[in-house]
PDB file of C-alpha atoms in Angstrom:
ATOM      1  CA  MET A  28       4.434 -22.167 -23.733  1.00 43.00           C
ATOM      2  CA  PRO A  29       2.162 -19.997 -21.467  1.00 43.00           C
ATOM      3  CA  ARG A  30      -1.003 -18.809 -23.138  1.00 41.00           C
ATOM      4  CA  PHE A  31       0.044 -15.142 -22.992  1.00 36.00           C
ATOM      5  CA  CYS A  32       3.068 -16.020 -25.163  1.00 39.00           C
ATOM      6  CA  HIS A  33       0.773 -17.595 -27.731  1.00 37.00           C
ATOM      7  CA  ARG A  34      -1.245 -14.425 -27.755  1.00 34.00           C
ATOM      8  CA  PHE A  35       1.775 -12.262 -28.510  1.00 31.00           C
ATOM      9  CA  ALA A  36       3.037 -14.708 -31.115  1.00 34.00           C
ATOM     10  CA  SER A  37      -0.272 -14.381 -32.927  1.00 33.00           C
ATOM     11  CA  LEU A  38       0.520 -10.769 -33.765  1.00 30.00           C
ATOM     12  CA  LEU A  39       2.653 -12.136 -36.647  1.00 27.00           C
ATOM     13  CA  GLY A  40       5.466  -9.704 -36.113  1.00 34.00           C
ATOM     14  CA  LEU A  41       3.414  -6.517 -36.445  1.00 28.00           C
ATOM     15  CA  SER A  42       5.381  -3.624 -34.994  1.00 30.00           C
ATOM     16  CA  LEU A  43       4.416  -1.870 -31.788  1.00 33.00           C
ATOM     17  CA  MET A  44       3.101   1.636 -31.815  1.00 33.00           C
ATOM     18  CA  LEU A  45       5.559   4.338 -30.804  1.00 30.00           C
ATOM     19  CA  THR A  46       3.792   4.699 -27.479  1.00 37.00           C
ATOM     20  CA  GLY A  47       4.585   1.126 -26.608  1.00 43.00           C
ATOM     21  CA  VAL A  48       0.960   0.017 -26.934  1.00 43.00           C
ATOM     22  CA  PRO A  49       0.447  -3.449 -28.466  1.00 44.00           C
ATOM     23  CA  ALA A  50      -0.929  -3.441 -32.006  1.00 40.00           C
ATOM     24  CA  PHE A  51      -4.188  -5.060 -30.841  1.00 41.00           C
ATOM     25  CA  ALA A  52      -6.009  -4.521 -27.562  1.00 46.00           C
ATOM     26  CA  ASP A  53      -6.304  -8.316 -27.220  1.00 57.00           C
ATOM     27  CA  ALA A  54      -2.526  -8.453 -26.736  1.00 84.00           C
ATOM     28  CA  ARG A  55      -2.740  -6.854 -23.301  1.00 95.00           C
ATOM     29  CA  LEU A  56      -1.713  -8.993 -20.377  1.00 98.00           C
ATOM     30  CA  ASN A  57      -4.654  -9.973 -18.191  1.00 98.00           C
ATOM     31  CA  LEU A  58      -3.343  -9.541 -14.638  1.00 98.00           C
ATOM     32  CA  VAL A  59      -4.790  -9.812 -11.142  1.00 98.00           C
ATOM     33  CA  ALA A  60      -3.340  -8.072  -8.093  1.00 98.00           C
ATOM     34  CA  THR A  61      -4.399  -8.539  -4.488  1.00 98.00           C
ATOM     35  CA  THR A  62      -4.107  -5.154  -2.777  1.00 98.00           C
ATOM     36  CA  GLY A  63      -4.725  -1.744  -4.267  1.00 97.00           C
ATOM     37  CA  MET A  64      -1.105  -0.730  -3.700  1.00 98.00           C
ATOM     38  CA  VAL A  65       0.219  -3.674  -5.704  1.00 98.00           C
ATOM     39  CA  ALA A  66      -2.417  -3.218  -8.409  1.00 98.00           C
ATOM     40  CA  ASP A  67      -1.453   0.436  -8.733  1.00 98.00           C
ATOM     41  CA  ILE A  68       2.254  -0.077  -9.355  1.00 98.00           C
ATOM     42  CA  VAL A  69       1.599  -2.919 -11.816  1.00 98.00           C
ATOM     43  CA  SER A  70      -0.858  -0.721 -13.677  1.00 98.00           C
ATOM     44  CA  GLN A  71       1.441   2.316 -13.619  1.00 98.00           C
ATOM     45  CA  ILE A  72       4.389   0.375 -15.011  1.00 98.00           C
ATOM     46  CA  GLY A  73       2.381  -1.763 -17.418  1.00 98.00           C
ATOM     47  CA  GLY A  74       0.472   1.119 -18.964  1.00 98.00           C
ATOM     48  CA  GLU A  75      -1.660   0.178 -21.936  1.00 97.00           C
ATOM     49  CA  ARG A  76       0.062  -3.173 -22.330  1.00 98.00           C
ATOM     50  CA  VAL A  77      -1.759  -4.545 -19.288  1.00 98.00           C
ATOM     51  CA  GLU A  78      -5.238  -4.848 -17.854  1.00 98.00           C
ATOM     52  CA  VAL A  79      -5.121  -5.121 -14.070  1.00 98.00           C
ATOM     53  CA  GLN A  80      -7.919  -6.303 -11.796  1.00 97.00           C
ATOM     54  CA  GLY A  81      -7.470  -5.520  -8.109  1.00 97.00           C
ATOM     55  CA  LEU A  82      -9.184  -7.818  -5.642  1.00 97.00           C
ATOM     56  CA  MET A  83      -9.248  -5.549  -2.574  1.00 96.00           C
ATOM     57  CA  GLY A  84     -10.790  -2.122  -2.892  1.00 93.00           C
ATOM     58  CA  PRO A  85     -10.904   0.917  -0.572  1.00 93.00           C
ATOM     59  CA  GLY A  86     -11.448   0.117   3.095  1.00 89.00           C
ATOM     60  CA  VAL A  87     -10.673  -3.592   2.709  1.00 91.00           C
ATOM     61  CA  ASP A  88      -8.358  -5.170   5.283  1.00 90.00           C
ATOM     62  CA  PRO A  89      -5.914  -7.562   3.540  1.00 94.00           C
ATOM     63  CA  HIS A  90      -5.051  -9.303   6.815  1.00 90.00           C
ATOM     64  CA  LEU A  91      -8.605 -10.615   7.063  1.00 90.00           C
ATOM     65  CA  TYR A  92      -9.584 -10.858   3.392  1.00 95.00           C
ATOM     66  CA  ARG A  93     -10.806 -14.233   2.141  1.00 94.00           C
ATOM     67  CA  GLN A  94     -11.171 -14.977  -1.538  1.00 95.00           C
ATOM     68  CA  THR A  95     -14.588 -15.115  -3.163  1.00 95.00           C
ATOM     69  CA  ARG A  96     -15.591 -17.545  -5.866  1.00 96.00           C
ATOM     70  CA  SER A  97     -15.167 -14.804  -8.479  1.00 96.00           C
ATOM     71  CA  ASP A  98     -11.655 -14.089  -7.137  1.00 96.00           C
ATOM     72  CA  VAL A  99     -10.671 -17.716  -7.668  1.00 96.00           C
ATOM     73  CA  VAL A 100     -12.011 -17.640 -11.210  1.00 97.00           C
ATOM     74  CA  ALA A 101     -10.220 -14.366 -11.995  1.00 97.00           C
ATOM     75  CA  MET A 102      -6.885 -15.590 -10.643  1.00 97.00           C
ATOM     76  CA  SER A 103      -7.186 -18.913 -12.432  1.00 96.00           C
ATOM     77  CA  ARG A 104      -7.824 -17.211 -15.773  1.00 97.00           C
ATOM     78  CA  ALA A 105      -5.197 -14.483 -15.404  1.00 98.00           C
ATOM     79  CA  ASP A 106      -1.871 -14.492 -17.213  1.00 98.00           C
ATOM     80  CA  ALA A 107      -0.252 -13.758 -13.856  1.00 98.00           C
ATOM     81  CA  VAL A 108      -1.126 -12.811 -10.276  1.00 98.00           C
ATOM     82  CA  PHE A 109       0.733 -10.187  -8.232  1.00 98.00           C
ATOM     83  CA  TRP A 110       0.615  -9.992  -4.447  1.00 98.00           C
ATOM     84  CA  ASN A 111       2.489  -8.304  -1.632  1.00 98.00           C
ATOM     85  CA  GLY A 112       3.534 -11.414   0.290  1.00 97.00           C
ATOM     86  CA  LEU A 113       5.368 -11.226   3.646  1.00 95.00           C
ATOM     87  CA  ASN A 114       2.290 -12.736   5.339  1.00 93.00           C
ATOM     88  CA  LEU A 115       0.069  -9.765   4.479  1.00 95.00           C
ATOM     89  CA  GLU A 116      -2.613 -11.670   2.522  1.00 96.00           C
ATOM     90  CA  VAL A 117      -2.411 -14.558   4.964  1.00 93.00           C
ATOM     91  CA  GLN A 118      -5.865 -15.937   4.110  1.00 95.00           C
ATOM     92  CA  LEU A 119      -4.899 -16.196   0.413  1.00 96.00           C
ATOM     93  CA  ALA A 120      -1.463 -17.738   0.896  1.00 95.00           C
ATOM     94  CA  GLU A 121      -2.498 -21.366   0.462  1.00 95.00           C
ATOM     95  CA  LEU A 122      -4.494 -20.650  -2.699  1.00 96.00           C
ATOM     96  CA  LEU A 123      -1.695 -18.584  -4.217  1.00 96.00           C
ATOM     97  CA  GLY A 124       0.818 -21.296  -3.374  1.00 95.00           C
ATOM     98  CA  ARG A 125      -1.237 -23.855  -5.308  1.00 96.00           C
ATOM     99  CA  LEU A 126      -1.811 -21.442  -8.175  1.00 96.00           C
ATOM    100  CA  GLY A 127       1.907 -20.678  -8.417  1.00 96.00           C
ATOM    101  CA  LYS A 128       2.620 -24.311  -9.327  1.00 95.00           C
ATOM    102  CA  ARG A 129       0.908 -23.925 -12.691  1.00 94.00           C
ATOM    103  CA  SER A 130       0.944 -20.199 -13.571  1.00 95.00           C
ATOM    104  CA  PRO A 131       3.075 -17.117 -12.812  1.00 98.00           C
ATOM    105  CA  VAL A 132       2.588 -15.638  -9.337  1.00 98.00           C
ATOM    106  CA  PHE A 133       4.788 -12.754  -8.139  1.00 98.00           C
ATOM    107  CA  ALA A 134       5.160 -11.637  -4.501  1.00 98.00           C
ATOM    108  CA  VAL A 135       6.631  -8.186  -5.138  1.00 98.00           C
ATOM    109  CA  GLY A 136       7.036  -7.355  -1.458  1.00 98.00           C
ATOM    110  CA  GLU A 137       9.446 -10.210  -1.000  1.00 97.00           C
ATOM    111  CA  ALA A 138      11.939  -8.420  -3.248  1.00 98.00           C
ATOM    112  CA  VAL A 139      12.768  -6.149  -0.318  1.00 98.00           C
ATOM    113  CA  PRO A 140      16.123  -7.253   1.164  1.00 97.00           C
ATOM    114  CA  ARG A 141      15.586  -9.255   4.332  1.00 94.00           C
ATOM    115  CA  GLU A 142      18.067  -7.161   6.284  1.00 95.00           C
ATOM    116  CA  VAL A 143      15.887  -4.040   5.977  1.00 96.00           C
ATOM    117  CA  LEU A 144      12.643  -5.725   7.015  1.00 96.00           C
ATOM    118  CA  LEU A 145      11.283  -5.071  10.484  1.00 94.00           C
ATOM    119  CA  ALA A 146      10.191  -8.064  12.555  1.00 87.00           C
ATOM    120  CA  ASP A 147       7.614  -8.711  15.245  1.00 72.00           C
ATOM    121  CA  GLU A 148       9.154  -8.363  18.712  1.00 68.00           C
ATOM    122  CA  ASP A 149       7.720 -11.715  19.768  1.00 64.00           C
ATOM    123  CA  TYR A 150       8.053 -13.556  16.437  1.00 70.00           C
ATOM    124  CA  ALA A 151      11.350 -12.733  14.762  1.00 72.00           C
ATOM    125  CA  ASP A 152      10.540 -14.911  11.751  1.00 79.00           C
ATOM    126  CA  GLN A 153       7.424 -12.849  10.915  1.00 85.00           C
ATOM    127  CA  PRO A 154       8.353  -9.681   9.005  1.00 93.00           C
ATOM    128  CA  ASP A 155       6.314  -6.520   8.990  1.00 93.00           C
ATOM    129  CA  PRO A 156       4.539  -6.618   5.590  1.00 95.00           C
ATOM    130  CA  HIS A 157       3.671  -2.881   5.399  1.00 95.00           C
ATOM    131  CA  ILE A 158       6.599  -1.987   3.139  1.00 98.00           C
ATOM    132  CA  TRP A 159       4.574   0.457   0.981  1.00 98.00           C
ATOM    133  CA  MET A 160       4.725   2.921   3.876  1.00 97.00           C
ATOM    134  CA  ASP A 161       8.376   3.698   3.089  1.00 98.00           C
ATOM    135  CA  PRO A 162       9.278   4.843  -0.451  1.00 98.00           C
ATOM    136  CA  GLY A 163      12.832   3.567   0.009  1.00 98.00           C
ATOM    137  CA  ARG A 164      11.621   0.013   0.583  1.00 98.00           C
ATOM    138  CA  TRP A 165       8.685   0.221  -1.806  1.00 98.00           C
ATOM    139  CA  ARG A 166      11.006   0.969  -4.721  1.00 98.00           C
ATOM    140  CA  HIS A 167      12.167  -2.675  -4.477  1.00 98.00           C
ATOM    141  CA  ALA A 168       8.574  -3.777  -5.073  1.00 98.00           C
ATOM    142  CA  VAL A 169       8.295  -1.373  -8.015  1.00 98.00           C
ATOM    143  CA  MET A 170      11.404  -2.836  -9.613  1.00 98.00           C
ATOM    144  CA  ALA A 171      10.175  -6.369  -8.936  1.00 98.00           C
ATOM    145  CA  ALA A 172       6.897  -5.544 -10.713  1.00 98.00           C
ATOM    146  CA  ARG A 173       8.859  -4.106 -13.636  1.00 98.00           C
ATOM    147  CA  ASP A 174      11.046  -7.216 -13.914  1.00 98.00           C
ATOM    148  CA  ALA A 175       7.992  -9.484 -13.752  1.00 98.00           C
ATOM    149  CA  LEU A 176       6.289  -7.576 -16.565  1.00 98.00           C
ATOM    150  CA  VAL A 177       9.429  -7.806 -18.690  1.00 98.00           C
ATOM    151  CA  GLU A 178       9.469 -11.558 -18.075  1.00 98.00           C
ATOM    152  CA  LEU A 179       5.807 -11.857 -19.078  1.00 98.00           C
ATOM    153  CA  ASP A 180       6.041  -9.568 -22.112  1.00 98.00           C
ATOM    154  CA  PRO A 181       9.641  -9.188 -23.350  1.00 98.00           C
ATOM    155  CA  GLU A 182       8.538  -7.090 -26.331  1.00 97.00           C
ATOM    156  CA  GLY A 183       7.292  -4.445 -23.944  1.00 98.00           C
ATOM    157  CA  SER A 184      10.543  -4.212 -21.994  1.00 98.00           C
ATOM    158  CA  ASP A 185      11.505  -0.733 -23.265  1.00 98.00           C
ATOM    159  CA  ALA A 186       8.093   0.663 -22.351  1.00 98.00           C
ATOM    160  CA  PHE A 187       8.153  -0.988 -18.917  1.00 98.00           C
ATOM    161  CA  GLU A 188      11.670   0.273 -18.197  1.00 98.00           C
ATOM    162  CA  ALA A 189      10.773   3.830 -19.198  1.00 98.00           C
ATOM    163  CA  ARG A 190       7.563   3.903 -17.179  1.00 98.00           C
ATOM    164  CA  ALA A 191       9.282   2.416 -14.127  1.00 98.00           C
ATOM    165  CA  GLU A 192      12.091   4.970 -14.324  1.00 98.00           C
ATOM    166  CA  ALA A 193       9.598   7.843 -14.491  1.00 98.00           C
ATOM    167  CA  TYR A 194       7.602   6.385 -11.605  1.00 98.00           C
ATOM    168  CA  LEU A 195      10.696   5.980  -9.434  1.00 98.00           C
ATOM    169  CA  GLU A 196      11.551   9.637 -10.042  1.00 98.00           C
ATOM    170  CA  GLU A 197       8.116  10.594  -8.691  1.00 98.00           C
ATOM    171  CA  LEU A 198       8.687   8.267  -5.740  1.00 98.00           C
ATOM    172  CA  ASP A 199      11.946  10.068  -4.950  1.00 98.00           C
ATOM    173  CA  ASP A 200      10.256  13.477  -5.204  1.00 98.00           C
ATOM    174  CA  LEU A 201       7.521  12.363  -2.793  1.00 98.00           C
ATOM    175  CA  ASP A 202      10.154  11.054  -0.389  1.00 98.00           C
ATOM    176  CA  ALA A 203      11.933  14.424  -0.474  1.00 98.00           C
ATOM    177  CA  TYR A 204       8.635  16.193   0.300  1.00 98.00           C
ATOM    178  CA  ALA A 205       8.018  13.809   3.208  1.00 98.00           C
ATOM    179  CA  ARG A 206      11.432  14.463   4.710  1.00 98.00           C
ATOM    180  CA  LYS A 207      10.907  18.213   4.500  1.00 98.00           C
ATOM    181  CA  VAL A 208       7.424  18.488   6.030  1.00 98.00           C
ATOM    182  CA  LEU A 209       7.779  15.730   8.623  1.00 98.00           C
ATOM    183  CA  ALA A 210      11.054  17.243   9.842  1.00 98.00           C
ATOM    184  CA  SER A 211       9.050  20.368  10.732  1.00 98.00           C
ATOM    185  CA  ILE A 212       7.090  18.510  13.450  1.00 96.00           C
ATOM    186  CA  PRO A 213       8.290  19.703  16.887  1.00 93.00           C
ATOM    187  CA  ASP A 214      10.448  17.231  18.821  1.00 92.00           C
ATOM    188  CA  THR A 215       7.881  16.954  21.607  1.00 87.00           C
ATOM    189  CA  SER A 216       5.167  15.902  19.143  1.00 90.00           C
ATOM    190  CA  ARG A 217       7.004  13.289  17.092  1.00 93.00           C
ATOM    191  CA  ALA A 218       4.778  10.396  18.166  1.00 91.00           C
ATOM    192  CA  LEU A 219       2.368   8.647  15.800  1.00 92.00           C
ATOM    193  CA  VAL A 220      -0.367   6.617  17.524  1.00 90.00           C
ATOM    194  CA  THR A 221      -2.576   4.508  15.243  1.00 87.00           C
ATOM    195  CA  ALA A 222      -4.968   1.565  15.360  1.00 78.00           C
ATOM    196  CA  HIS A 223      -2.392  -1.080  14.394  1.00 70.00           C
ATOM    197  CA  ASP A 224       1.312  -1.366  13.656  1.00 80.00           C
ATOM    198  CA  ALA A 225       1.152  -0.452   9.970  1.00 89.00           C
ATOM    199  CA  PHE A 226       3.442   2.575  10.192  1.00 94.00           C
ATOM    200  CA  GLY A 227       6.688   1.061  11.479  1.00 94.00           C
ATOM    201  CA  TYR A 228       8.584   1.579   8.225  1.00 97.00           C
ATOM    202  CA  PHE A 229       7.111   5.063   7.912  1.00 97.00           C
ATOM    203  CA  GLY A 230       8.295   5.943  11.398  1.00 97.00           C
ATOM    204  CA  GLU A 231      11.769   4.560  10.829  1.00 97.00           C
ATOM    205  CA  ALA A 232      12.126   6.413   7.517  1.00 98.00           C
ATOM    206  CA  TYR A 233      11.049   9.774   8.924  1.00 98.00           C
ATOM    207  CA  ALA A 234      12.189   9.621  12.549  1.00 97.00           C
ATOM    208  CA  LEU A 235       8.757   9.328  14.173  1.00 96.00           C
ATOM    209  CA  GLU A 236       7.994   7.167  17.194  1.00 93.00           C
ATOM    210  CA  VAL A 237       5.156   4.855  16.143  1.00 91.00           C
ATOM    211  CA  MET A 238       2.769   3.112  18.512  1.00 86.00           C
ATOM    212  CA  GLY A 239      -0.027   0.845  17.333  1.00 79.00           C
ATOM    213  CA  ILE A 240      -2.827  -0.388  19.556  1.00 79.00           C
ATOM    214  CA  GLN A 241      -2.832  -3.725  17.710  1.00 66.00           C
ATOM    215  CA  GLY A 242       0.134  -5.602  16.230  1.00 53.00           C
ATOM    216  CA  PHE A 243       1.205  -5.987  12.594  1.00 47.00           C
ATOM    217  CA  SER A 244      -1.948  -7.954  11.827  1.00 47.00           C
ATOM    218  CA  THR A 245      -5.446  -6.736  12.612  1.00 44.00           C
ATOM    219  CA  GLU A 246      -6.246 -10.341  13.574  1.00 44.00           C
ATOM    220  CA  SER A 247      -4.665  -9.594  16.949  1.00 47.00           C
ATOM    221  CA  GLU A 248      -6.859  -8.080  19.649  1.00 50.00           C
ATOM    222  CA  ALA A 249      -6.023  -4.966  21.621  1.00 51.00           C
ATOM    223  CA  GLY A 250      -6.014  -5.915  25.302  1.00 60.00           C
ATOM    224  CA  LEU A 251      -6.976  -3.684  28.195  1.00 71.00           C
ATOM    225  CA  SER A 252      -3.369  -3.581  29.396  1.00 75.00           C
ATOM    226  CA  ARG A 253      -2.245  -2.223  26.015  1.00 77.00           C
ATOM    227  CA  ILE A 254      -4.884   0.513  26.140  1.00 81.00           C
ATOM    228  CA  GLU A 255      -3.822   1.436  29.689  1.00 83.00           C
ATOM    229  CA  THR A 256      -0.146   1.550  28.670  1.00 84.00           C
ATOM    230  CA  LEU A 257      -0.882   3.879  25.772  1.00 85.00           C
ATOM    231  CA  VAL A 258      -3.122   6.113  27.906  1.00 87.00           C
ATOM    232  CA  ASP A 259      -0.241   6.527  30.358  1.00 87.00           C
ATOM    233  CA  LEU A 260       2.077   7.375  27.474  1.00 84.00           C
ATOM    234  CA  LEU A 261      -0.336   9.928  25.996  1.00 87.00           C
ATOM    235  CA  VAL A 262      -0.646  11.647  29.343  1.00 87.00           C
ATOM    236  CA  GLU A 263       3.079  11.558  30.130  1.00 86.00           C
ATOM    237  CA  ARG A 264       4.112  12.835  26.689  1.00 84.00           C
ATOM    238  CA  GLU A 265       1.178  15.265  26.441  1.00 85.00           C
ATOM    239  CA  ILE A 266       0.260  13.829  23.040  1.00 86.00           C
ATOM    240  CA  GLY A 267      -2.918  15.469  21.818  1.00 85.00           C
ATOM    241  CA  ALA A 268      -3.599  13.755  18.465  1.00 87.00           C
ATOM    242  CA  ILE A 269      -4.020  10.135  17.425  1.00 89.00           C
ATOM    243  CA  PHE A 270      -5.103   8.677  14.087  1.00 90.00           C
ATOM    244  CA  VAL A 271      -7.766   6.332  12.740  1.00 87.00           C
ATOM    245  CA  GLU A 272      -7.293   4.138   9.675  1.00 86.00           C
ATOM    246  CA  THR A 273      -9.655   3.650   6.751  1.00 78.00           C
ATOM    247  CA  SER A 274      -9.389  -0.141   6.788  1.00 60.00           C
ATOM    248  CA  VAL A 275      -9.461  -0.745  10.558  1.00 69.00           C
ATOM    249  CA  SER A 276     -12.315  -0.392  13.054  1.00 67.00           C
ATOM    250  CA  GLU A 277     -12.238   2.772  15.165  1.00 76.00           C
ATOM    251  CA  ARG A 278     -13.244   0.820  18.294  1.00 78.00           C
ATOM    252  CA  SER A 279      -9.780   0.657  19.841  1.00 79.00           C
ATOM    253  CA  ILE A 280      -9.040   4.309  19.025  1.00 81.00           C
ATOM    254  CA  ARG A 281     -12.294   5.353  20.700  1.00 83.00           C
ATOM    255  CA  ALA A 282     -11.318   3.296  23.756  1.00 84.00           C
ATOM    256  CA  LEU A 283      -8.008   5.155  23.882  1.00 83.00           C
ATOM    257  CA  ILE A 284      -9.726   8.552  23.686  1.00 86.00           C
ATOM    258  CA  GLU A 285     -12.193   7.578  26.430  1.00 88.00           C
ATOM    259  CA  GLY A 286      -9.417   6.171  28.609  1.00 88.00           C
ATOM    260  CA  SER A 287      -7.462   9.411  28.290  1.00 87.00           C
ATOM    261  CA  ALA A 288     -10.536  11.508  29.072  1.00 88.00           C
ATOM    262  CA  ALA A 289     -11.138   9.444  32.236  1.00 90.00           C
ATOM    263  CA  VAL A 290      -7.808  10.649  33.632  1.00 89.00           C
ATOM    264  CA  GLY A 291      -8.313  14.237  32.516  1.00 89.00           C
ATOM    265  CA  HIS A 292      -6.279  14.221  29.287  1.00 89.00           C
ATOM    266  CA  GLU A 293      -7.935  15.377  26.084  1.00 88.00           C
ATOM    267  CA  VAL A 294      -6.972  13.572  22.879  1.00 87.00           C
ATOM    268  CA  ARG A 295      -8.426  14.354  19.470  1.00 89.00           C
ATOM    269  CA  ILE A 296      -8.439  12.416  16.215  1.00 89.00           C
ATOM    270  CA  GLY A 297      -5.758  14.025  14.061  1.00 90.00           C
ATOM    271  CA  GLY A 298      -7.143  12.579  10.861  1.00 92.00           C
ATOM    272  CA  GLU A 299      -7.899   9.417   8.953  1.00 93.00           C
ATOM    273  CA  LEU A 300      -4.926   7.604   7.429  1.00 94.00           C
ATOM    274  CA  PHE A 301      -4.682   5.072   4.629  1.00 95.00           C
ATOM    275  CA  SER A 302      -2.861   2.031   5.957  1.00 92.00           C
ATOM    276  CA  ASP A 303      -3.737  -1.308   4.326  1.00 92.00           C
ATOM    277  CA  ALA A 304      -5.942   0.116   1.569  1.00 93.00           C
ATOM    278  CA  MET A 305      -5.903   3.181  -0.665  1.00 96.00           C
ATOM    279  CA  GLY A 306      -8.528   5.868  -1.220  1.00 95.00           C
ATOM    280  CA  PRO A 307     -11.566   5.808  -3.539  1.00 95.00           C
ATOM    281  CA  GLU A 308     -11.003   4.413  -7.004  1.00 93.00           C
ATOM    282  CA  GLY A 309     -10.400   7.176  -9.527  1.00 93.00           C
ATOM    283  CA  SER A 310      -9.255   9.723  -6.937  1.00 96.00           C
ATOM    284  CA  TYR A 311      -5.708  10.959  -6.377  1.00 97.00           C
ATOM    285  CA  GLU A 312      -5.764   9.248  -2.972  1.00 97.00           C
ATOM    286  CA  GLY A 313      -6.703   6.057  -4.814  1.00 97.00           C
ATOM    287  CA  SER A 314      -3.111   5.810  -6.064  1.00 97.00           C
ATOM    288  CA  TRP A 315      -0.047   4.831  -4.047  1.00 98.00           C
ATOM    289  CA  LEU A 316       1.535   8.261  -4.528  1.00 98.00           C
ATOM    290  CA  GLY A 317      -1.712   9.940  -3.492  1.00 98.00           C
ATOM    291  CA  MET A 318      -2.350   7.771  -0.435  1.00 97.00           C
ATOM    292  CA  LEU A 319       1.149   8.408   0.890  1.00 98.00           C
ATOM    293  CA  ASP A 320       0.919  12.132   0.123  1.00 98.00           C
ATOM    294  CA  HIS A 321      -2.326  12.189   2.115  1.00 98.00           C
ATOM    295  CA  ASN A 322      -0.744  10.380   5.068  1.00 97.00           C
ATOM    296  CA  ILE A 323       2.398  12.516   5.091  1.00 98.00           C
ATOM    297  CA  THR A 324       0.470  15.776   4.886  1.00 98.00           C
ATOM    298  CA  THR A 325      -2.201  14.754   7.410  1.00 97.00           C
ATOM    299  CA  ILE A 326       0.372  13.596   9.974  1.00 97.00           C
ATOM    300  CA  ALA A 327       2.589  16.644   9.569  1.00 97.00           C
ATOM    301  CA  ARG A 328      -0.282  19.105   9.976  1.00 96.00           C
ATOM    302  CA  ALA A 329      -1.931  17.267  12.882  1.00 94.00           C
ATOM    303  CA  LEU A 330       1.307  17.024  14.878  1.00 94.00           C
ATOM    304  CA  GLY A 331       2.213  20.683  14.517  1.00 94.00           C
ATOM    305  CA  GLY A 332       4.387  20.555  11.424  1.00 96.00           C
ATOM    306  CA  ASP A 333       4.277  22.802   8.369  1.00 97.00           C
ATOM    307  CA  ALA A 334       2.709  21.250   5.262  1.00 98.00           C
ATOM    308  CA  PRO A 335       0.418  22.638   2.543  1.00 97.00           C
ATOM    309  CA  GLU A 336      -3.222  21.663   3.001  1.00 96.00           C
ATOM    310  CA  ALA A 337      -3.417  20.275  -0.552  1.00 97.00           C
ATOM    311  CA  GLY A 338      -0.209  18.282  -0.187  1.00 98.00           C
ATOM    312  CA  TRP A 339       2.842  17.586  -2.304  1.00 98.00           C
ATOM    313  CA  GLN A 340       1.255  18.102  -5.722  1.00 93.00           C
ATOM    314  CA  GLY A 341      -1.596  20.330  -4.611  1.00 97.00           C
ATOM    315  CA  ARG A 342      -4.047  17.537  -5.420  1.00 96.00           C
ATOM    316  CA  LEU A 343      -5.335  16.251  -2.096  1.00 97.00           C
ATOM    317  CA  GLY A 344      -9.123  16.232  -2.122  1.00 86.00           C
ATOM    318  CA  MET A 345      -9.166  18.009  -5.468  1.00 77.00           C
ATOM    319  CA  ASP A 346     -10.219  15.219  -7.790  1.00 64.00           C
ATOM    320  CA  ALA A 347     -12.599  13.008  -5.855  1.00 54.00           C
ATOM    321  CA  PRO A 348     -14.665  10.702  -8.068  1.00 50.00           C
ATOM    322  CA  HIS A 349     -17.819  12.331  -9.462  1.00 49.00           C
ATOM    323  CA  THR A 350     -21.126  10.963  -8.215  1.00 46.00           C
ATOM    324  CA  ASP A 351     -24.714  11.429  -9.355  1.00 46.00           C
ATOM    325  CA  GLU A 352     -25.485  13.173  -6.060  1.00 45.00           C
ATOM    326  CA  GLU A 353     -23.172  16.036  -7.080  1.00 45.00           C
ATOM    327  CA  GLU A 354     -25.184  16.801 -10.193  1.00 41.00           C
TER     328      GLU A 354
END
């Protein structure tokens, strides 16, 4: 029997509190998640029945991330590990494969039906892993996280089901907001140019043409020919705004701006988007709902659409973490 089962059995049948919190704090599941997006949904659904440690914080690129010694220790001691999968955390895949032979490991992204996954044009067997960019696809990951938590802690199933249902309702509300404000972008401006191909699902969901300087993985290099192709496109389409990403170097974006300027076309940075990592811990943008709200609102406003400055819930930039410097 897994050690987390022993821990729950030791409660000797004591009833759960009405809130769904275990009778003792020690009964919480000790979980590790790779990316911030995965950690967030596991934490949101698990509530006070779980303690979740995320390995990759703000600004960290999961395509390039390599485990530290403390990561290995944390994953080895955890009751379960959650990851996105779909070749996102490629540097961790071998370790997680070995770990999965002796303890629970859940790749929530791989719950998305294969027929709705996008693939690399040159490598059809390599799916686009950025499924959190589309609420419709991400809901599969949410439900997979819920089912995994029920498997790990059957006594918490009612609490997990209720929290997941409430979370999915918020997801649907955010999706409705996205459809409304992104539809307001003029037809001539419906092009989203970013550092790498992280926004394919986003573009497909909301009818935006997406162009990344790099491919699905930031391991790929942006060649001169790609920069020249995109410069030509920016000039031809009269696109005036492109976007940087918090987890990807601005070098290629700067090259695109300079290349456009060299042929007499002015391009500005329309804003900074969250792609492979969320915002600062403790902020609204440090949640999946908040990061997507930020992206949706930033893109809509930069491309000439109509969206409130503070976003869907009026919370963008309103609850940044407090620092000593602000005192």
